[in-house]
Short mmCIF file of C-alpha atoms in Angstrom, two decimals:
data_model
loop_
_atom_site.label_atom_id
_atom_site.label_comp_id
_atom_site.label_asym_id
_atom_site.label_seq_id
_atom_site.Cartn_x
_atom_site.Cartn_y
_atom_site.Cartn_z
CA MET L 25 -32.74 11.88 -11.38
CA LYS L 26 -35.35 9.30 -12.29
CA MET L 27 -36.39 6.99 -9.42
CA THR L 28 -38.09 3.68 -10.16
CA LYS L 29 -39.29 1.39 -7.40
CA ILE L 30 -38.60 -2.16 -8.61
CA TYR L 31 -39.59 -4.08 -5.47
CA GLU L 32 -41.95 -3.23 -2.66
CA GLY L 33 -42.36 -5.67 0.21
CA ALA L 34 -41.09 -5.57 3.77
CA TYR L 35 -38.36 -3.42 2.23
CA GLN L 36 -37.82 -1.69 -1.10
CA TRP L 37 -35.51 -1.78 -4.10
CA ILE L 38 -35.25 1.53 -5.94
CA MET L 39 -33.39 2.17 -9.16
CA TYR L 40 -31.92 5.66 -9.75
CA GLY L 41 -30.72 6.75 -13.15
CA ARG L 42 -31.26 8.79 -16.30
CA ASP L 43 -29.97 11.94 -14.56
CA PRO L 44 -30.88 14.77 -16.98
CA TYR L 45 -28.09 17.00 -15.60
CA LYS L 46 -25.32 14.45 -16.13
CA PRO L 47 -22.45 15.87 -18.24
CA ASP L 48 -22.68 14.43 -21.77
CA ASN L 49 -19.14 13.10 -21.80
CA ILE L 50 -19.52 10.68 -18.87
CA ILE L 51 -21.19 7.30 -19.18
CA ASP L 52 -24.73 6.99 -17.86
CA THR L 53 -25.08 4.72 -14.84
CA ASN L 54 -27.82 3.03 -12.86
CA GLN L 55 -27.64 3.14 -9.08
CA TYR L 56 -29.71 0.88 -6.86
CA VAL L 57 -30.84 1.28 -3.28
CA VAL L 58 -32.16 -1.35 -0.90
CA ARG L 59 -34.19 0.42 1.78
CA THR L 60 -35.22 -1.46 4.92
CA ASP L 61 -37.01 0.09 7.90
CA LYS L 62 -33.82 1.39 9.51
CA ARG L 63 -31.08 0.93 6.95
CA CYS L 64 -30.19 1.76 3.43
CA LEU L 65 -27.70 0.13 1.06
CA LEU L 66 -26.40 2.03 -1.97
CA ILE L 67 -25.31 -0.34 -4.73
CA ASP L 68 -22.60 1.08 -7.03
CA PRO L 69 -23.25 4.66 -5.84
CA GLY L 70 -21.48 6.18 -8.84
CA GLY L 71 -18.82 8.67 -9.78
CA ILE L 72 -17.97 12.06 -8.26
CA GLU L 73 -20.20 13.89 -10.73
CA LEU L 74 -23.17 11.86 -9.57
CA PHE L 75 -22.71 12.32 -5.84
CA ALA L 76 -24.94 15.39 -5.40
CA PRO L 77 -27.89 14.23 -7.56
CA MET L 78 -27.64 10.75 -6.06
CA LEU L 79 -27.66 11.88 -2.42
CA ALA L 80 -30.44 14.38 -3.18
CA ALA L 81 -32.48 11.55 -4.70
CA VAL L 82 -31.82 9.14 -1.83
CA LEU L 83 -33.00 11.77 0.67
CA HIS L 84 -36.51 11.20 -0.71
CA HIS L 85 -36.33 7.69 0.76
CA ALA L 86 -33.92 7.76 3.70
CA PRO L 87 -32.34 10.24 6.13
CA VAL L 88 -28.54 10.54 6.01
CA ASP L 89 -27.97 8.62 9.25
CA GLU L 90 -29.89 5.61 7.91
CA ILE L 91 -27.68 5.28 4.82
CA THR L 92 -25.56 2.65 6.50
CA ASP L 93 -24.00 0.58 3.72
CA LEU L 94 -22.35 1.02 0.34
CA PHE L 95 -21.48 -1.74 -2.11
CA ALA L 96 -19.00 -1.43 -4.97
CA SER L 97 -19.16 -4.21 -7.56
CA HIS L 98 -15.61 -3.37 -8.64
CA GLN L 99 -13.08 -0.51 -8.69
CA ASP L 100 -14.04 1.55 -11.73
CA PRO L 101 -14.52 5.34 -11.36
CA ASP L 102 -18.13 5.26 -12.60
CA ILE L 103 -18.86 2.80 -9.78
CA ILE L 104 -17.27 4.42 -6.75
CA SER L 105 -15.09 7.46 -7.42
CA SER L 106 -17.59 9.34 -5.21
CA LEU L 107 -16.24 7.40 -2.20
CA GLY L 108 -14.29 10.39 -0.81
CA LEU L 109 -17.51 12.42 -0.67
CA TRP L 110 -19.58 9.62 0.88
CA ASP L 111 -16.73 9.30 3.39
CA GLN L 112 -17.45 12.87 4.52
CA ALA L 113 -21.24 12.52 4.40
CA LEU L 114 -21.53 9.07 6.03
CA PRO L 115 -18.58 8.67 8.39
CA HIS L 116 -20.23 5.72 10.17
CA ALA L 117 -21.17 3.74 7.06
CA LYS L 118 -19.61 0.51 5.77
CA LEU L 119 -18.26 -0.07 2.29
CA HIS L 120 -18.58 -3.66 1.06
CA ALA L 121 -16.06 -4.18 -1.73
CA ALA L 122 -13.51 -6.72 -2.95
CA ALA L 123 -10.62 -7.40 -0.59
CA LEU L 124 -8.43 -7.39 -3.68
CA TRP L 125 -9.30 -3.75 -4.44
CA GLU L 126 -8.98 -2.31 -0.93
CA GLY L 127 -5.60 -0.65 -1.42
CA PHE L 128 -6.79 0.76 -4.74
CA LEU L 129 -10.21 2.01 -3.66
CA ARG L 130 -8.75 3.84 -0.70
CA HIS L 131 -7.14 6.21 -3.22
CA PHE L 132 -10.61 7.73 -3.64
CA GLY L 133 -10.57 8.68 0.07
CA CYS L 134 -11.81 6.28 2.74
CA GLU L 135 -10.77 7.52 6.17
CA SER L 136 -14.00 7.28 8.14
CA ILE L 137 -16.09 4.69 6.33
CA GLN L 138 -15.35 1.12 7.41
CA TYR L 139 -14.04 -0.98 4.52
CA VAL L 140 -15.57 -4.45 4.72
CA PRO L 141 -13.44 -6.64 2.44
CA ILE L 142 -15.23 -9.29 0.37
CA ALA L 143 -13.31 -12.54 -0.12
CA ASP L 144 -13.04 -14.03 -3.62
CA ASN L 145 -15.83 -16.52 -2.91
CA GLY L 146 -18.35 -13.76 -2.03
CA GLY L 147 -20.38 -13.41 1.15
CA VAL L 148 -23.49 -11.71 2.46
CA ILE L 149 -24.70 -8.24 3.36
CA ASN L 150 -27.09 -8.43 6.28
CA LEU L 151 -29.41 -5.43 6.49
CA GLY L 152 -31.46 -6.80 9.37
CA SER L 153 -34.74 -7.55 7.66
CA VAL L 154 -33.04 -8.90 4.54
CA GLU L 155 -29.84 -10.77 3.80
CA LEU L 156 -28.35 -10.23 0.37
CA GLN L 157 -25.96 -12.68 -1.26
CA ILE L 158 -22.72 -11.40 -2.76
CA VAL L 159 -22.11 -13.48 -5.88
CA PRO L 160 -18.63 -13.70 -7.49
CA ALA L 161 -18.47 -12.49 -11.09
CA HIS L 162 -14.70 -12.25 -11.46
CA TYR L 163 -13.28 -11.12 -14.81
CA LEU L 164 -16.71 -9.86 -15.86
CA HIS L 165 -15.21 -7.46 -16.43
CA SER L 166 -12.98 -6.62 -13.47
CA SER L 167 -10.55 -9.15 -12.03
CA ALA L 168 -12.29 -8.91 -8.63
CA ASN L 169 -15.95 -8.39 -9.41
CA PHE L 170 -19.17 -9.12 -7.52
CA ASN L 171 -22.93 -9.15 -8.14
CA ILE L 172 -25.73 -9.09 -5.58
CA TYR L 173 -28.63 -11.50 -5.36
CA ASP L 174 -31.73 -10.93 -3.29
CA PRO L 175 -33.56 -14.31 -3.07
CA GLN L 176 -36.63 -12.73 -1.47
CA ALA L 177 -37.17 -9.97 -4.03
CA LYS L 178 -35.69 -12.21 -6.78
CA ILE L 179 -33.58 -9.31 -8.00
CA PHE L 180 -30.09 -9.91 -9.33
CA PHE L 181 -27.81 -6.87 -9.56
CA SER L 182 -25.41 -7.86 -12.34
CA GLY L 183 -22.98 -4.92 -12.46
CA ASP L 184 -21.57 -4.51 -15.96
CA ILE L 185 -23.06 -7.79 -17.14
CA GLY L 186 -26.16 -7.00 -19.17
CA ALA L 187 -25.04 -3.40 -19.67
CA ALA L 188 -25.92 -1.52 -22.83
CA LEU L 189 -24.64 1.68 -24.39
CA GLU L 190 -27.48 3.80 -25.64
CA ALA L 191 -28.80 7.35 -25.89
CA PRO L 192 -29.86 9.14 -22.70
CA GLY L 193 -33.41 9.11 -21.41
CA LYS L 194 -34.29 5.60 -22.60
CA PRO L 195 -36.80 3.40 -20.71
CA VAL L 196 -35.48 1.53 -17.67
CA PHE L 197 -36.69 -1.94 -18.79
CA VAL L 198 -35.92 -3.84 -21.98
CA GLU L 199 -39.07 -3.82 -24.10
CA ASN L 200 -37.88 -5.65 -27.20
CA PHE L 201 -35.03 -8.03 -26.47
CA ASP L 202 -34.05 -8.64 -30.11
CA ALA L 203 -33.82 -4.90 -30.77
CA HIS L 204 -31.80 -4.44 -27.58
CA VAL L 205 -29.11 -7.00 -28.44
CA GLU L 206 -27.07 -4.72 -30.68
CA LYS L 207 -26.81 -2.16 -27.89
CA MET L 208 -25.13 -4.78 -25.70
CA ARG L 209 -22.97 -6.73 -28.14
CA TYR L 210 -19.85 -4.56 -28.39
CA PHE L 211 -19.89 -3.71 -24.69
CA HIS L 212 -19.77 -7.39 -23.72
CA GLN L 213 -17.35 -8.48 -26.42
CA ARG L 214 -14.88 -5.70 -25.65
CA TRP L 215 -15.14 -5.23 -21.86
CA MET L 216 -15.54 -8.88 -20.89
CA PRO L 217 -12.21 -10.65 -21.28
CA SER L 218 -12.88 -14.33 -20.56
CA ASN L 219 -15.18 -16.94 -22.11
CA GLN L 220 -14.23 -19.30 -19.28
CA ALA L 221 -15.30 -16.76 -16.63
CA LYS L 222 -18.49 -16.09 -18.59
CA ARG L 223 -19.43 -19.82 -18.65
CA ALA L 224 -18.77 -20.22 -14.91
CA TRP L 225 -20.95 -17.17 -14.17
CA ILE L 226 -23.80 -18.40 -16.39
CA ASP L 227 -23.75 -21.83 -14.69
CA ARG L 228 -23.95 -20.12 -11.30
CA VAL L 229 -26.69 -17.65 -12.24
CA ARG L 230 -28.88 -20.19 -14.04
CA GLY L 231 -29.37 -21.85 -10.64
CA LEU L 232 -30.95 -18.71 -9.17
CA ASP L 233 -34.59 -17.71 -9.26
CA ILE L 234 -34.50 -14.25 -10.85
CA ASP L 235 -37.39 -11.92 -11.73
CA ILE L 236 -35.28 -8.86 -12.52
CA LEU L 237 -31.69 -8.73 -13.76
CA ALA L 238 -30.45 -5.24 -13.01
CA PRO L 239 -27.25 -3.99 -14.71
CA GLN L 240 -25.27 -0.85 -13.91
CA HIS L 241 -25.69 0.65 -17.40
CA GLY L 242 -28.63 0.51 -19.77
CA ARG L 243 -31.90 -1.27 -19.10
CA MET L 244 -33.09 -3.92 -16.66
CA PHE L 245 -34.37 -7.31 -17.83
CA LYS L 246 -37.50 -8.83 -16.36
CA GLY L 247 -39.39 -12.10 -16.71
CA ASP L 248 -38.46 -14.16 -19.76
CA ASP L 249 -35.92 -11.56 -20.89
CA VAL L 250 -33.65 -12.73 -18.05
CA LYS L 251 -33.36 -16.20 -19.62
CA ARG L 252 -33.07 -14.64 -23.10
CA PHE L 253 -30.14 -12.59 -21.88
CA LEU L 254 -28.39 -15.60 -20.31
CA ASP L 255 -28.81 -17.61 -23.54
CA TRP L 256 -27.56 -14.72 -25.67
CA PHE L 257 -24.55 -14.09 -23.41
CA GLU L 258 -23.69 -17.80 -23.34
CA ALA L 259 -23.44 -17.90 -27.12
CA LEU L 260 -21.42 -14.69 -27.37
CA GLN L 261 -17.65 -14.82 -27.89
CA VAL L 262 -15.99 -12.26 -25.62
CA GLY L 263 -12.45 -10.90 -25.31
CA ILE L 264 -12.32 -9.85 -28.97
CA ALA L 265 -9.48 -7.35 -28.77
CA VAL L 266 -6.69 -9.95 -28.86
CA MET M 4 26.09 40.85 0.52
CA PHE M 5 23.59 38.77 -1.44
CA ARG M 6 23.43 39.78 -5.03
CA LYS M 7 19.78 39.00 -5.68
CA SER M 8 18.25 38.45 -2.27
CA ASP M 9 15.35 40.85 -1.98
CA THR M 10 14.90 41.52 -5.66
CA GLU M 11 14.78 37.82 -6.61
CA PRO M 12 11.35 37.09 -8.10
CA THR M 13 9.37 34.72 -5.89
CA MET M 14 7.85 31.44 -7.14
CA GLN M 15 4.61 32.56 -8.79
CA VAL M 16 1.43 31.31 -7.13
CA SER M 17 -1.36 32.99 -9.02
CA PRO M 18 -4.85 32.72 -7.57
CA SER M 19 -5.76 30.25 -10.32
CA LYS M 20 -2.79 28.03 -9.58
CA SER M 21 -3.90 25.35 -7.22
CA GLN M 22 -2.55 25.07 -3.73
CA PHE M 23 -1.54 21.50 -4.65
CA VAL M 24 0.85 22.67 -7.32
CA ALA M 25 2.29 25.36 -5.05
CA VAL M 26 2.98 22.91 -2.21
CA ALA M 27 4.40 20.33 -4.64
CA SER M 28 6.65 23.04 -6.15
CA ILE M 29 7.96 23.87 -2.69
CA ALA M 30 8.78 20.19 -2.13
CA ALA M 31 10.63 20.13 -5.46
CA GLU M 32 12.67 23.23 -4.53
CA LEU M 33 13.54 21.67 -1.18
CA SER M 34 14.68 18.51 -2.88
CA ALA M 35 17.02 20.69 -5.01
CA VAL M 36 18.31 22.38 -1.84
CA MET M 37 19.17 18.95 -0.46
CA GLU M 38 21.19 18.11 -3.58
CA VAL M 39 23.10 21.38 -3.35
CA ALA M 40 23.82 20.82 0.35
CA LYS M 41 25.30 17.45 -0.59
CA GLU M 42 27.47 19.20 -3.16
CA ILE M 43 28.80 21.50 -0.43
CA SER M 44 29.60 18.45 1.65
CA LEU M 45 31.53 16.98 -1.28
CA ALA M 46 33.34 20.29 -1.82
CA ALA M 47 34.35 20.22 1.85
CA ALA M 48 35.82 16.71 1.45
CA ASN M 49 37.76 17.83 -1.65
CA ALA M 50 39.01 20.94 0.12
CA LYS M 51 40.21 18.84 3.03
CA ALA M 52 42.18 16.56 0.72
CA ILE M 53 43.75 19.51 -1.13
CA ALA M 54 44.57 21.32 2.12
CA PHE M 55 46.18 18.13 3.46
CA ARG M 56 48.39 17.86 0.34
CA ALA M 57 49.25 21.57 0.48
CA GLY M 58 50.47 21.20 4.07
CA GLU M 59 51.87 24.41 5.58
CA LYS M 60 50.88 26.46 2.52
CA ALA M 61 47.19 25.88 3.27
CA LYS M 62 47.36 25.79 7.04
CA GLY M 63 44.69 28.51 7.38
CA PHE M 64 42.40 26.63 5.01
CA GLN M 65 42.23 23.40 7.03
CA PRO M 66 39.85 24.55 9.81
CA ILE M 67 37.66 26.21 7.18
CA THR M 68 37.01 22.85 5.51
CA ASP M 69 35.62 21.52 8.80
CA PHE M 70 33.29 24.53 9.02
CA ILE M 71 32.09 23.97 5.48
CA ASN M 72 31.37 20.33 6.26
CA GLU M 73 29.49 21.22 9.44
CA LEU M 74 27.37 23.77 7.57
CA ALA M 75 26.52 21.22 4.89
CA LYS M 76 25.51 18.68 7.56
CA GLU M 77 23.42 21.26 9.34
CA THR M 78 21.65 22.23 6.12
CA ILE M 79 20.95 18.59 5.24
CA ALA M 80 19.50 17.94 8.71
CA LEU M 81 17.31 21.07 8.53
CA VAL M 82 16.09 20.25 5.04
CA ASN M 83 15.23 16.71 6.16
CA ASP M 84 13.01 18.16 8.90
CA ILE M 85 11.50 20.67 6.50
CA ASN M 86 10.74 17.94 3.98
CA GLU M 87 8.73 16.07 6.61
CA HIS M 88 6.85 19.25 7.33
CA ALA M 89 6.27 19.90 3.63
CA LEU M 90 4.88 16.37 3.27
CA LYS M 91 2.46 17.02 6.15
CA LEU M 92 1.45 20.24 4.45
CA TYR M 93 0.78 18.39 1.22
CA ARG M 94 -1.40 15.82 3.02
CA LEU M 95 -3.30 18.63 4.68
CA THR M 96 -3.77 20.29 1.31
CA VAL M 97 -5.36 17.08 -0.03
CA LYS M 98 -7.51 16.74 3.10
CA GLU M 99 -8.61 20.34 2.98
CA HIS M 100 -9.39 20.09 -0.72
CA ARG M 101 -11.54 17.00 -0.13
CA MET M 102 -13.43 18.71 2.68
CA ALA M 103 -13.94 21.89 0.67
CA GLU M 104 -15.20 19.75 -2.21
CA ALA M 105 -17.52 17.85 0.14
CA CYS M 106 -18.93 21.12 1.57
CA LYS M 107 -19.53 22.42 -1.94
CA ARG M 108 -21.33 19.23 -3.00
CA PHE M 109 -23.35 19.02 0.22
CA GLU M 110 -24.57 22.56 -0.36
CA LYS M 111 -25.57 21.52 -3.86
CA VAL M 112 -27.47 18.55 -2.42
CA ALA M 113 -29.17 20.79 0.17
CA ALA M 114 -30.29 23.16 -2.58
CA SER M 115 -31.59 20.46 -4.92
CA ALA M 116 -33.20 18.26 -2.24
CA GLU M 117 -35.27 20.94 -0.52
CA SER M 118 -38.49 19.10 -1.25
CA ALA M 119 -37.11 15.68 -0.20
CA LEU M 120 -38.74 14.01 2.78
CA HIS M 121 -35.43 13.64 4.63
CA ALA M 122 -33.72 16.86 3.45
CA ALA M 123 -33.30 18.12 7.02
CA SER M 124 -31.16 15.11 7.93
CA LEU M 125 -28.37 16.56 5.79
CA ARG M 126 -28.02 19.61 8.04
CA GLU M 127 -25.90 17.86 10.69
CA SER M 128 -23.56 16.28 8.14
CA LEU M 129 -23.12 19.65 6.48
CA GLN M 130 -22.36 21.39 9.78
CA GLN M 131 -19.89 18.69 10.82
CA THR M 132 -18.12 18.84 7.48
CA ARG M 133 -17.93 22.64 7.66
CA GLN M 134 -16.46 22.35 11.17
CA ARG M 135 -13.89 19.74 10.07
CA HIS M 136 -13.03 21.94 7.10
CA ALA M 137 -12.49 24.95 9.37
CA ASP M 138 -10.30 22.85 11.75
CA CYS M 139 -8.27 21.56 8.84
CA HIS M 140 -7.86 25.09 7.49
CA ARG M 141 -6.53 26.28 10.87
CA GLU M 142 -4.12 23.34 11.05
CA PHE M 143 -2.95 24.14 7.52
CA SER M 144 -2.27 27.78 8.42
CA ARG M 145 -0.33 26.71 11.51
CA HIS M 146 1.86 24.38 9.43
CA VAL M 147 2.51 27.15 6.89
CA SER M 148 3.77 29.42 9.71
CA GLU M 149 5.96 26.67 11.15
CA LEU M 150 7.40 25.86 7.75
CA LEU M 151 8.15 29.53 7.11
CA SER M 152 10.04 29.69 10.37
CA GLN M 153 12.02 26.52 9.54
CA LEU M 154 12.91 27.93 6.14
CA ALA M 155 14.23 31.05 7.85
CA ASP M 156 16.53 28.74 9.86
CA VAL M 157 17.98 27.25 6.67
CA MET M 158 18.97 30.72 5.52
CA HIS M 159 21.47 30.99 8.42
CA PRO M 160 23.89 28.23 7.33
CA ALA M 161 23.58 29.45 3.72
CA ARG M 162 24.65 32.95 4.81
CA ALA M 163 27.47 31.54 6.95
CA ALA M 164 28.67 29.44 4.02
CA ARG M 165 29.05 32.57 1.92
CA VAL M 166 31.12 34.27 4.63
CA ILE M 167 33.30 31.17 4.85
CA ALA M 168 33.65 31.15 1.07
CA ALA M 169 34.97 34.74 1.24
CA ASN M 170 37.49 33.73 3.92
CA SER M 171 38.43 30.68 1.86
CA ARG M 172 39.37 32.92 -1.06
CA ILE M 173 41.72 34.89 1.17
CA GLU M 174 43.34 31.74 2.55
CA ALA M 175 43.57 30.22 -0.93
CA SER M 176 45.53 33.23 -2.17
CA GLN M 177 48.38 32.19 0.13
CA ALA M 178 48.44 28.53 -0.94
CA GLY M 179 51.00 28.84 -3.78
CA GLU M 180 50.51 26.20 -6.46
CA TYR M 181 47.28 25.10 -4.72
CA LEU M 182 45.73 28.50 -5.18
CA GLN M 183 43.59 27.53 -8.17
CA SER M 184 42.25 24.31 -6.60
CA LEU M 185 41.34 26.01 -3.34
CA GLN M 186 39.82 28.98 -5.12
CA ALA M 187 37.68 26.55 -7.08
CA VAL M 188 36.48 25.05 -3.78
CA ALA M 189 35.64 28.52 -2.47
CA GLU M 190 33.75 29.35 -5.66
CA SER M 191 31.86 26.10 -5.49
CA VAL M 192 30.79 26.71 -1.87
CA ASP M 193 29.84 30.29 -2.65
CA HIS M 194 27.79 29.24 -5.68
CA ALA M 195 26.02 26.45 -3.77
CA ALA M 196 25.20 28.77 -0.88
CA GLN M 197 23.77 31.30 -3.32
CA ILE M 198 21.56 28.63 -4.92
CA ILE M 199 20.31 27.47 -1.51
CA HIS M 200 19.56 31.03 -0.53
CA ASP M 201 17.64 31.72 -3.75
CA LYS M 202 15.63 28.52 -3.61
CA VAL M 203 14.70 28.93 0.04
CA HIS M 204 13.76 32.52 -0.69
CA LYS M 205 11.44 31.32 -3.46
CA CYS M 206 9.89 28.72 -1.17
CA ARG M 207 9.24 31.36 1.48
CA GLY M 208 7.66 33.64 -1.10
CA ALA M 209 5.34 30.87 -2.33
CA LEU M 210 4.46 29.83 1.22
CA SER M 211 3.70 33.41 2.23
CA MET M 212 1.30 33.68 -0.68
CA ILE M 213 -0.42 30.40 0.24
CA GLY M 214 -0.58 31.60 3.85
CA THR M 215 -2.09 34.89 2.76
CA ALA M 216 -4.58 33.21 0.46
CA ALA M 217 -5.48 30.57 3.08
#
């Protein structure tokens, strides 16, 4: 699995993705890790098929007992169907996920890991040396959906927002925004149900200082491409299937 | 006495058939046993009414109806207990499957992360999961044995019901114009007892195979 360090300071952000051994018929996903001196947060750790390559990759950066926190942006299988396996590997860890999805996510197996429910208005994940903000992104696309903002690293994990469907092995950053648009259009129009939710999210996110916008599928946006994405998304009509 | 007892084919649990399906099939068979036991209870109520109408002609039949009812109640109570046990077994199957899956994946991680800086940290998790898996496996085997023993208990009322059905036929033959009605009751009890016996026998066969494979 490809590992890309996207922030290096008092702690690190690492992006994991482009797993060459991933079965062809499952969607490619990006996983993110925030590594502090003693703790490690896995953001959208992925589906069952990804558990082994993901844990093997994380072991390059953290020992098992320092993987203390998991975050699930929403309830989809590509986000967190590996939960039952993490539950065996990390019995003392915490899972930060929507309160609304607790009864659903527990179907994946969550007997040992502590479920930390996130209220609709978001919250924080305190990793000691860094405090991350949990930003509501409801209905984009899931009905209880959250993003993560790190004001120090200026990284915004946007979940499915900003996602693109493209061939495997592509670069991790957008290089030509205009060429990238068509890889995102259908995904956003079809998976995102609400223009109202989209406008509320854009208003909220425009107020944040972001260097990197990091989605769960496709490529990350950096620098001016972050604003380009927000402008493009604002103008896009979503919820096209009705 | 039992027409098909030992030659009855057992519920097939091939090695490829998952333990989940086998345990779920046992639960389904038990649910059918419960329905049949309720039918016996209903037959007992009918028999009681007929015997009451027949008066002196069915005097010998009256105490038999109480026996039939008691046997039905006993079977229902036993099956209720067994169902709880079967549910526990199903939960253990899920738990064991998850642990086996976790062990398999951890071993995969250990193999592919040999060069990782923190690869050694996985060792303890792997050992703990293997230990939990072994504990769960033992618990599963214990529950299979207990369930087998409970299923053997259900066979007793089913056998007794068939003896009572035979006696019922004799008593019915002396009930004059009520002969046909009472014979029908005896047939119904006999048939239900046979079904219970066959289904429980199948469950035991399937459980034995799981127990052997476990």
